Structure formats: C-alpha cells, structure tokens
PDB file of C-alpha atoms in Angstrom:
ATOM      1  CA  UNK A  10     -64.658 -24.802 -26.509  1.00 64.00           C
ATOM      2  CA  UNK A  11     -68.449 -24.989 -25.973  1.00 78.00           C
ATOM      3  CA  UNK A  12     -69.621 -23.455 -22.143  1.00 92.00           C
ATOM      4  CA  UNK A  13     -72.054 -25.535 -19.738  1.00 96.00           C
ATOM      5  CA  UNK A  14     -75.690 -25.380 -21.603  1.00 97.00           C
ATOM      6  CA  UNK A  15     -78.232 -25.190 -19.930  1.00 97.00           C
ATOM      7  CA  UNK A  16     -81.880 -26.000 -20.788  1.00 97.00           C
ATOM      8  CA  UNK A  17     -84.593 -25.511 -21.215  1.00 97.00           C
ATOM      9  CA  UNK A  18     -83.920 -21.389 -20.344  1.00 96.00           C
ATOM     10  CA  UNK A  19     -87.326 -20.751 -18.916  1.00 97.00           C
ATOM     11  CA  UNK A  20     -89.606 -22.783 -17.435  1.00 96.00           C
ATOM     12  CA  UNK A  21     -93.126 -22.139 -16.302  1.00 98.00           C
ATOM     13  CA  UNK A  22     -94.861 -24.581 -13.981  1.00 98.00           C
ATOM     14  CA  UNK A  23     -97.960 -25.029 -11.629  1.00 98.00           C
ATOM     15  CA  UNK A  24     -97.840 -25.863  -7.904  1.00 98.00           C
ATOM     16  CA  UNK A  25     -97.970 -29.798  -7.622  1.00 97.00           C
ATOM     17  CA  UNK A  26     -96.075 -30.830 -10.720  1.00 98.00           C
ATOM     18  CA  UNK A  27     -92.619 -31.871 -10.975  1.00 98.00           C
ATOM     19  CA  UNK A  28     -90.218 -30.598 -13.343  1.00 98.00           C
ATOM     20  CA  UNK A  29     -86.340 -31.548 -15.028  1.00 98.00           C
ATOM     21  CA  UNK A  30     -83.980 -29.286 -15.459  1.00 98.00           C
ATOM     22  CA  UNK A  31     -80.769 -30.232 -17.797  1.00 98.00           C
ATOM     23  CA  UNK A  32     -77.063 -29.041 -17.179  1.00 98.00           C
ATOM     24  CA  UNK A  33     -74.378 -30.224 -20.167  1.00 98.00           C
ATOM     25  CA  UNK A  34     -70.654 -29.473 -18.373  1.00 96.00           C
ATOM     26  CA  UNK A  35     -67.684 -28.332 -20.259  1.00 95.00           C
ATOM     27  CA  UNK A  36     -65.902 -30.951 -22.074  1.00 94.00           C
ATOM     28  CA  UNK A  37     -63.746 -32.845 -20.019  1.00 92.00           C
ATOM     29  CA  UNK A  38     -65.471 -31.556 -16.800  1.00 93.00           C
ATOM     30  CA  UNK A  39     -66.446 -34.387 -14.599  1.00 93.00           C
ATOM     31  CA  UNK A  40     -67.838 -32.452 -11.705  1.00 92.00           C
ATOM     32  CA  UNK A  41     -71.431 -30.613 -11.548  1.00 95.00           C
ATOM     33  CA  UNK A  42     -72.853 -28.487  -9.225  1.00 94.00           C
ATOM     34  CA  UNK A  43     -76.414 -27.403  -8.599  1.00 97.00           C
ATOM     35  CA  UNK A  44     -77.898 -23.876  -7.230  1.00 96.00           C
ATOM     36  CA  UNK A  45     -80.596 -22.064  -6.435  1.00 96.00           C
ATOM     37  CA  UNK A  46     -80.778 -18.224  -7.211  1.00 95.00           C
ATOM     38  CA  UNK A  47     -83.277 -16.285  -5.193  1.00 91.00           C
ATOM     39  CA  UNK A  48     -82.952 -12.201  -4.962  1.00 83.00           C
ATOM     40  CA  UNK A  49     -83.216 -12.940  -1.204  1.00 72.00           C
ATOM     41  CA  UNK A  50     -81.002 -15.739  -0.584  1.00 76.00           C
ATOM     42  CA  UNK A  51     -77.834 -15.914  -2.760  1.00 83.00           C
ATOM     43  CA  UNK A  52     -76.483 -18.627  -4.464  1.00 90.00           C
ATOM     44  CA  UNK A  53     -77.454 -21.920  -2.512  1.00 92.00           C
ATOM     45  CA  UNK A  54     -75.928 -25.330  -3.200  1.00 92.00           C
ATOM     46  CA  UNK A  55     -77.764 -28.019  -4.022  1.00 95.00           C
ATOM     47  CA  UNK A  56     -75.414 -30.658  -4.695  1.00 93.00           C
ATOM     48  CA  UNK A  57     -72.522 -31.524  -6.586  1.00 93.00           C
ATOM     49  CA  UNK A  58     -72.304 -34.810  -9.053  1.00 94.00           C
ATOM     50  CA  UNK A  59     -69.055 -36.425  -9.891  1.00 93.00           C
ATOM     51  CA  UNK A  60     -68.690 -39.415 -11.946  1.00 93.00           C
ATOM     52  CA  UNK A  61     -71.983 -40.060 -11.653  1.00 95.00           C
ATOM     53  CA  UNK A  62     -72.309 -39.750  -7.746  1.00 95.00           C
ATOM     54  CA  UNK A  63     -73.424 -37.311  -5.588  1.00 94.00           C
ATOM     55  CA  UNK A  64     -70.284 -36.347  -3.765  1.00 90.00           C
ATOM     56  CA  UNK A  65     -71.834 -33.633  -1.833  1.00 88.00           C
ATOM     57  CA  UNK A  66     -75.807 -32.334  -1.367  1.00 90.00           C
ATOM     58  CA  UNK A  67     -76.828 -28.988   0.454  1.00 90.00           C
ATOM     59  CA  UNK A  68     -79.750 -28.284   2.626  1.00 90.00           C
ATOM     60  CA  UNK A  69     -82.574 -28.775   0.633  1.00 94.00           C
ATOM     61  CA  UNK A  70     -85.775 -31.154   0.751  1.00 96.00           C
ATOM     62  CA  UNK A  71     -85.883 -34.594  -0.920  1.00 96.00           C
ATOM     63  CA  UNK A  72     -88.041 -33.045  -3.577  1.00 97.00           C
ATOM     64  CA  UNK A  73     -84.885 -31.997  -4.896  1.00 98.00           C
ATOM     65  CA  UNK A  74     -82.743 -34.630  -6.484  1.00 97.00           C
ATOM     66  CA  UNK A  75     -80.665 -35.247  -9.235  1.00 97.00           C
ATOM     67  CA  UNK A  76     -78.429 -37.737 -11.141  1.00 97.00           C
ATOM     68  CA  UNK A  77     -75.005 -37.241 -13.921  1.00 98.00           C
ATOM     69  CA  UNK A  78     -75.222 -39.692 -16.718  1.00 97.00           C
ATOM     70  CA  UNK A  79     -72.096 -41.440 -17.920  1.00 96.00           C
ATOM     71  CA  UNK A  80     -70.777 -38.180 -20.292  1.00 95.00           C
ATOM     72  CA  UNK A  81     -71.319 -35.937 -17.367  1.00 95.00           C
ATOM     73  CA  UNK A  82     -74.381 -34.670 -18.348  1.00 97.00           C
ATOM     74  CA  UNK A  83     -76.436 -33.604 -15.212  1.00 98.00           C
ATOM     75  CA  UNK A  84     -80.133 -33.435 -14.841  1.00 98.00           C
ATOM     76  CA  UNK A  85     -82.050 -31.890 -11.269  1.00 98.00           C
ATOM     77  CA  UNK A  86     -85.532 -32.913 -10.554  1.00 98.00           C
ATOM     78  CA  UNK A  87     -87.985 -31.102  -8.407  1.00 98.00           C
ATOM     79  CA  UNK A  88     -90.919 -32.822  -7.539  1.00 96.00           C
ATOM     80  CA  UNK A  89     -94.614 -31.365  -5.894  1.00 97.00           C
ATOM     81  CA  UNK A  90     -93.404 -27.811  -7.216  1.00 98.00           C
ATOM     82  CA  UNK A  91     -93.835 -25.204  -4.465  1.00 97.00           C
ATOM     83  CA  UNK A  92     -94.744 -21.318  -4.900  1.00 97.00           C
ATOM     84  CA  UNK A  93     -91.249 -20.986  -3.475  1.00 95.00           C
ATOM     85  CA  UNK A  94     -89.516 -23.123  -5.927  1.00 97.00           C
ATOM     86  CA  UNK A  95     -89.414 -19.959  -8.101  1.00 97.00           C
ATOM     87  CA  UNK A  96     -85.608 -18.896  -8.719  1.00 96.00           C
ATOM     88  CA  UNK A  97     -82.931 -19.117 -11.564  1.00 96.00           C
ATOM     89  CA  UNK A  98     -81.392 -22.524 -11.132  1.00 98.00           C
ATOM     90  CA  UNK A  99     -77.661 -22.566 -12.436  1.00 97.00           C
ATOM     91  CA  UNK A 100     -75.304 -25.622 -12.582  1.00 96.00           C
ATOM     92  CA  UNK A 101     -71.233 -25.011 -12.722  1.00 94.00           C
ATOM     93  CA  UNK A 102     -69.049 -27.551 -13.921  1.00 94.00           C
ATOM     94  CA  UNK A 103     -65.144 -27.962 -13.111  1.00 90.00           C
ATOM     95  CA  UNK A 104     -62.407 -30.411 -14.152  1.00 88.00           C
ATOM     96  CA  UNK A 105     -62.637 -32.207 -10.862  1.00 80.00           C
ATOM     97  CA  UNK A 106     -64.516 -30.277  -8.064  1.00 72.00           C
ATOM     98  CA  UNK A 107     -60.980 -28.706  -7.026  1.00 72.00           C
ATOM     99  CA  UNK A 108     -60.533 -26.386  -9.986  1.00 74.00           C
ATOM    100  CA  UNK A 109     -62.220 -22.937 -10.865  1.00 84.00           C
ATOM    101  CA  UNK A 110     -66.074 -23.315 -11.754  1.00 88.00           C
ATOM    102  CA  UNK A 111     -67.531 -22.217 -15.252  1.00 92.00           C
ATOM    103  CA  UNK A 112     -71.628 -21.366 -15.018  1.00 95.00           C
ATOM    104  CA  UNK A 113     -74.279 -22.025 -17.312  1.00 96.00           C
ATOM    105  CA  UNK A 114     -77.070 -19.617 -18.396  1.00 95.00           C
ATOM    106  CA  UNK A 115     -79.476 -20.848 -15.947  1.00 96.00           C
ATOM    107  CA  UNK A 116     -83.033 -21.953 -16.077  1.00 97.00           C
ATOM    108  CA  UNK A 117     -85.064 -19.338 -14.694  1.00 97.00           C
ATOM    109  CA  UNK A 118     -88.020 -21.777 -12.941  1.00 97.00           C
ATOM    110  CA  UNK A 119     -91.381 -19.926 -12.168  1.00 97.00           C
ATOM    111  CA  UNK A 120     -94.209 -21.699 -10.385  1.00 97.00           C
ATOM    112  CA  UNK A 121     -97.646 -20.598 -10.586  1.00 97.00           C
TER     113      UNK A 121
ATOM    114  CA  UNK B  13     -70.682 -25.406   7.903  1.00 75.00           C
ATOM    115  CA  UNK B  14     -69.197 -22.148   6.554  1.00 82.00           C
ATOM    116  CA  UNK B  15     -70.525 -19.090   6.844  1.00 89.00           C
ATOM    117  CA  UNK B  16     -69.825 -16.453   4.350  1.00 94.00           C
ATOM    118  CA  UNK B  17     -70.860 -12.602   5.263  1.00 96.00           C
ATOM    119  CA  UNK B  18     -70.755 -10.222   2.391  1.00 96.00           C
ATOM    120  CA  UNK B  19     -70.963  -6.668   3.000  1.00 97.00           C
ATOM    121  CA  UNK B  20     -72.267  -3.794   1.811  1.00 97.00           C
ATOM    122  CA  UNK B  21     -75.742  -5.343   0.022  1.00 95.00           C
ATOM    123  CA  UNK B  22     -75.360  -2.549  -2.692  1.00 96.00           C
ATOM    124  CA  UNK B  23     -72.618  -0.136  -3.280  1.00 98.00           C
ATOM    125  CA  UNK B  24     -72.562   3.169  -5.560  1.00 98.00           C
ATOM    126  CA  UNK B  25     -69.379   5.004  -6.888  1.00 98.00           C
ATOM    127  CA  UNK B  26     -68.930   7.511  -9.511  1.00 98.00           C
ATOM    128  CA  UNK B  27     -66.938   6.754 -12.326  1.00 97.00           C
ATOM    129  CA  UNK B  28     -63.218   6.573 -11.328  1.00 97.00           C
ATOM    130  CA  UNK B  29     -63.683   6.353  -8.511  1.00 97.00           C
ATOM    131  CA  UNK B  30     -62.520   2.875  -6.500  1.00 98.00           C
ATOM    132  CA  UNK B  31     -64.844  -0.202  -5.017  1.00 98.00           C
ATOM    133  CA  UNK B  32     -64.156  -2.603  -2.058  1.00 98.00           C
ATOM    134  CA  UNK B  33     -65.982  -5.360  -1.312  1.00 98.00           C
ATOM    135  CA  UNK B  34     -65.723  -7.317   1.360  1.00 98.00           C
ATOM    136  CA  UNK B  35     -66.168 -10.586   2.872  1.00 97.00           C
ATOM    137  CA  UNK B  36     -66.164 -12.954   5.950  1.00 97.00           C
ATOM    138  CA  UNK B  37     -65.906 -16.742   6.423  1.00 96.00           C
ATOM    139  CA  UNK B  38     -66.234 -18.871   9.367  1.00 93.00           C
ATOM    140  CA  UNK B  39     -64.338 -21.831   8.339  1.00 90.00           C
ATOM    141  CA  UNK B  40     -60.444 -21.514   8.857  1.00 90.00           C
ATOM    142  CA  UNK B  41     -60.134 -24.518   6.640  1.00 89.00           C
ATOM    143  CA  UNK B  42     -61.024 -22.773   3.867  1.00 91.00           C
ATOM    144  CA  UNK B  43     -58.870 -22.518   1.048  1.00 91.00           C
ATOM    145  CA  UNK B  44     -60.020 -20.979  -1.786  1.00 91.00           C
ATOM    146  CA  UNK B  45     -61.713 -17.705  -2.590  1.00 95.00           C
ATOM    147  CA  UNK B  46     -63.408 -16.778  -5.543  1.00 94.00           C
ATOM    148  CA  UNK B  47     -65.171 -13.715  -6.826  1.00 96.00           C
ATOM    149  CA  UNK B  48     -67.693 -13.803  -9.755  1.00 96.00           C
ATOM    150  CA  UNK B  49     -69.411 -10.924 -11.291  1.00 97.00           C
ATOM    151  CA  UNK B  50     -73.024 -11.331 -12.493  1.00 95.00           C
ATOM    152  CA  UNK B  51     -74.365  -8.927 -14.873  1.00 95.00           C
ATOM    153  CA  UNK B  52     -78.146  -8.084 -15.117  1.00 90.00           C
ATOM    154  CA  UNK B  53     -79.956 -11.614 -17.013  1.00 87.00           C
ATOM    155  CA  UNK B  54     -76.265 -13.450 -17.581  1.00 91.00           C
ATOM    156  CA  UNK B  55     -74.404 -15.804 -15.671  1.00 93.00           C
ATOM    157  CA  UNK B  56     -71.935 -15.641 -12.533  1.00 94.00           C
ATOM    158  CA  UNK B  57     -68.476 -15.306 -13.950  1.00 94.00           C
ATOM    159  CA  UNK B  58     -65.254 -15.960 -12.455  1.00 93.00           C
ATOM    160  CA  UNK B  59     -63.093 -12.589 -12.398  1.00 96.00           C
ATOM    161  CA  UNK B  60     -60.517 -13.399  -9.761  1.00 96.00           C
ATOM    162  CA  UNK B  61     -59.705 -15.784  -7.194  1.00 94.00           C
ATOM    163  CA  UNK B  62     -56.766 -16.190  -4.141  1.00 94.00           C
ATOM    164  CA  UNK B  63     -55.389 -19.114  -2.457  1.00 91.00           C
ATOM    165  CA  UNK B  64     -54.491 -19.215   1.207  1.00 86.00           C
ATOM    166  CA  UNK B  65     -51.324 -19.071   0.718  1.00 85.00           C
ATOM    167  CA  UNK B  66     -51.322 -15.804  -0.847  1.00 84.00           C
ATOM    168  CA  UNK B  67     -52.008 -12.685   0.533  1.00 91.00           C
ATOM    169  CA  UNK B  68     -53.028 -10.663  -2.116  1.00 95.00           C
ATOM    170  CA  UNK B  69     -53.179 -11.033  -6.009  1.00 94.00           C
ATOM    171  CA  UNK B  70     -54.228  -8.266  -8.695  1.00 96.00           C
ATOM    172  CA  UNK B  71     -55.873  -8.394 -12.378  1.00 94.00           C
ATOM    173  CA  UNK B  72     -55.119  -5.177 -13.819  1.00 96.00           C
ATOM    174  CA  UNK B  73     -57.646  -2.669 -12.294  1.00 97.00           C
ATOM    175  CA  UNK B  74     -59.021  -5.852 -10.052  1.00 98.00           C
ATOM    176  CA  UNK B  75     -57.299  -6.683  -6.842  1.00 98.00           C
ATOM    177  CA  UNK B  76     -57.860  -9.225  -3.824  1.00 98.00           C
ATOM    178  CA  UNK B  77     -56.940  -9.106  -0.770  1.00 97.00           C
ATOM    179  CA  UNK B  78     -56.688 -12.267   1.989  1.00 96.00           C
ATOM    180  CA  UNK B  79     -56.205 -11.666   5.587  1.00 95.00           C
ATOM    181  CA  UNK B  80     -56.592 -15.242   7.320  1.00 93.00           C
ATOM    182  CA  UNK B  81     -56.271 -14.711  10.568  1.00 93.00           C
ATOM    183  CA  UNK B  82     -59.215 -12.190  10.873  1.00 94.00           C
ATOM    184  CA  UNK B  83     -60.859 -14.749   7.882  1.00 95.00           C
ATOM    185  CA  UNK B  84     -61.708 -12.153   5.623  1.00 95.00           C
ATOM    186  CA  UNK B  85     -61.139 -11.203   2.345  1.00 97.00           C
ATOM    187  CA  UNK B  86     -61.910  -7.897  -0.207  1.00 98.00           C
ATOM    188  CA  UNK B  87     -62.406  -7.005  -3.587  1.00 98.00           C
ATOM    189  CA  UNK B  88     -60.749  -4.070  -4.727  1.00 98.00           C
ATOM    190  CA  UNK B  89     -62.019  -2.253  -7.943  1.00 98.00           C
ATOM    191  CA  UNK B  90     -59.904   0.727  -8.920  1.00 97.00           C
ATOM    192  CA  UNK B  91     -60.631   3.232 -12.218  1.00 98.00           C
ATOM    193  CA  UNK B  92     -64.625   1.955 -12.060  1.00 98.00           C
ATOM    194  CA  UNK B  93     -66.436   2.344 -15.310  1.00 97.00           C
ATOM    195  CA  UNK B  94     -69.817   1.800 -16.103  1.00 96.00           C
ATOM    196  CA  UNK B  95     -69.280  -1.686 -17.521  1.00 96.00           C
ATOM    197  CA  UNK B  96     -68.136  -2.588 -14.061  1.00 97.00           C
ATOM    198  CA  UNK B  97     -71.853  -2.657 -12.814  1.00 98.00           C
ATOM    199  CA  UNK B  98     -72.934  -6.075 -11.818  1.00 97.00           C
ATOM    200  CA  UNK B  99     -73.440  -7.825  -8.921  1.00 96.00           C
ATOM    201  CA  UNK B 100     -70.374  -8.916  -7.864  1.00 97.00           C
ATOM    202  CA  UNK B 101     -70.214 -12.595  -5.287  1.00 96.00           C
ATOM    203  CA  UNK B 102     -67.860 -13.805  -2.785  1.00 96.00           C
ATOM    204  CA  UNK B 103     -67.468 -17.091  -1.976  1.00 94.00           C
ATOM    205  CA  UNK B 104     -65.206 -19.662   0.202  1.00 93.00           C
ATOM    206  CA  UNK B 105     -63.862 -23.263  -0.396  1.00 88.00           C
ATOM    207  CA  UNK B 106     -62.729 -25.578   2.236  1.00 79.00           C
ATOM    208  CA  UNK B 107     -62.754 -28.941   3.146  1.00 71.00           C
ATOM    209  CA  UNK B 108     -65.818 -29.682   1.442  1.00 69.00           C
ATOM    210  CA  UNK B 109     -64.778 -28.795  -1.476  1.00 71.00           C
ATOM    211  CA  UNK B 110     -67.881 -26.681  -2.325  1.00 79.00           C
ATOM    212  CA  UNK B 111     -67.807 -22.998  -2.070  1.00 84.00           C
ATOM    213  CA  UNK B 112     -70.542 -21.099  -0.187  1.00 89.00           C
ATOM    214  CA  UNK B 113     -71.303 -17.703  -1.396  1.00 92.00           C
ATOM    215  CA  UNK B 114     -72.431 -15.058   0.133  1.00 93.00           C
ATOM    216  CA  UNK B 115     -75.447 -12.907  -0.745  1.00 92.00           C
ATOM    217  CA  UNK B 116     -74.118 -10.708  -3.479  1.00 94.00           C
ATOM    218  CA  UNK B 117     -72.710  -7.196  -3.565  1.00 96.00           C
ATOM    219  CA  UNK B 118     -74.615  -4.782  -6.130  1.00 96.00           C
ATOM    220  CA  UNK B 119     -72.073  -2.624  -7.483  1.00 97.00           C
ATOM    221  CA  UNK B 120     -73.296   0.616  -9.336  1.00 98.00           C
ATOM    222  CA  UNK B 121     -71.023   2.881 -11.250  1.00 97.00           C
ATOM    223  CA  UNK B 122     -72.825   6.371 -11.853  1.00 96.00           C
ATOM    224  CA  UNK B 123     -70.969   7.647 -14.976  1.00 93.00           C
TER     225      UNK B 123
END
C-alpha cells in the first residue's frame, strides 16, 4: 500500500511569488491535513480537507489556501511568498479525520 | 483552542538508560493522544497513541501514560538505543477533531 506522496520535495522560491504544493493521501483516505514545520514553532495546522471541503482551517493568513480534488488528492497554495514562509510543509491523511494520521515526506519550501 | 505544552525541549540519556516525555493539554475534551517520532530529514511517524478511556498502554520498550484529571500525558522509553534518537511529538485530539502538537521533544541517546 503506497504512503501519502508528496511533491515536489524541495522547492525554492522568491519573495512575491506564489507557489503549489501537492499532497496524494493513502488510498481510501478521504481526509487531508496541512502543516507547517518551523524549528521554532512545531507542527502548525493549516487545515484539514474532507471530501473536497475544508472541514477545519488553522490560524494562518488568506495567502494560504487550498482545495482536495474528487480522488482526494490535496493541493495548498501560498500566494505573495514571505521570507517567513520558509518551513517543511507536510500533509497527513486518515480514513476519515477520526482515525490515526499517516505523513508524507514533506516539501521543504525556502523563500529567497 | 487547545493548548499543548511539551516538556523538556531536548533530552539526553545514555544508552539503557530510560526516557520520559511529557505533555500538557488544556482542553478536557480531548480524546486522543498521539506520539510520533521524527527522525533527522524523514517524516513524523506514529509510534503510539492512548484513548481517554485508558490509562496507560505499552509497545514493547514504549509506554504511555494518561492522567486526565491533571490533563497530562508521558512517554516512557525504557532500554534506549541509539536508533531511538529523533525528535519525538506529542499531540492532543478533541472536539475538533484536529490534533495540536506541541513543540517537539529532541531525544538523544549517547551510546
């Protein structure tokens, strides 16, 4: 059974542009979760996708969005790409939300 | 929202020796309690996890421990090895549904 796959695995961008991450869940995993890894900061949420709907969405500025396509495939935008937007972004995917969480690899995001 | 409180930041045993971890939560509607250990460049993994209706569950040389009414919760490593190095994350579940972590535990096992 294939893991969540991440791409692309790095990513190097300059301040002002936008950028797409992608997040492929488990198989049968409908849920997907988004967050940010900084040394300082932990693991924050970003938000969660089920079904193709945000179901839940952390404390983070509209330049972050996202959206799940129809085989639960996720994608997270960031738009206007701040200095601080540097961190490994990792999605998780469960069954439903409710069960245990499987991570990707992560896309480790640097802005120049 | 929850709160989660991990403590200590980074944590060094010899080899053999034992590890706790622990960890505090705001929310006494949370539910859930996962650990995941991240090693250096690879991604969080899921090495144990307790309910709230347990009050402590083991995994060979891992344990967990769950005291509710003070809202925290420990990891216990016992017999550390040098493999056991990682940084190791708590994190609660409540009515939200999404876990909040806290800020990581780096464990180091000197061999």
């Amino acid at each position: 059974k294939a893991g969540v796959t991440q791409t692309p695995r790095y990513l190097i961008k300059t301040r002002g542009q936008q950028v797409t991450l992608s997040c492929s869940p488990i198989s049968g995993h409908r849920s997907v979760s988004w967050y940010q890894q900084t040394p300082g900061q932990g693991l924050q949420f970003l938000f969660e996708y089920f079904s193709e709907t945000q179901r839940n969405k952390g404390n983070f500025p509209g330049r972050f969005s996202g959206r799940q396509f129809s085989n639960s495939r996720s994608e997270m935008n960031v738009s206007t790409l701040e200095l601080g937007d540097s961190a490994l972004y990792l999605c998780a995917s469960s069954q439903t939300g409710r069960t245990e969480a499987f991570f990707g690899q992560g896309t480790r995001l640097t802005v120049v | 929202g929850e709160n989660v409180e991990q403590h200590p930041s980074t944590l060094s045993v010899q080899e053999g020796d034992s590890a706790v971890i622990k960890c505090t939560y705001s929310d006494s509607a949370s539910n859930y309690f996962p650990w995941y250990k991240q090693e250096l460049g690879k991604r969080p993994q899921l090495i144990i996890d307790i309910r709230s209706n347990v009050g402590e569950k083991k995994d060979q040389r891992i344990a967990v421990t769950l005291n509710k009414t003070a809202k925290h919760f420990s990891l216990h490593i016992t017999e550390t090895q040098p493999e056991d190095s990682a940084v190791y994350f708590c994190a609660a579940r409540g009515g939200s549904y999404i876990p909040t972590f806290g800020r990581g535990t780096s464990l180091i096992v000197h061999p």
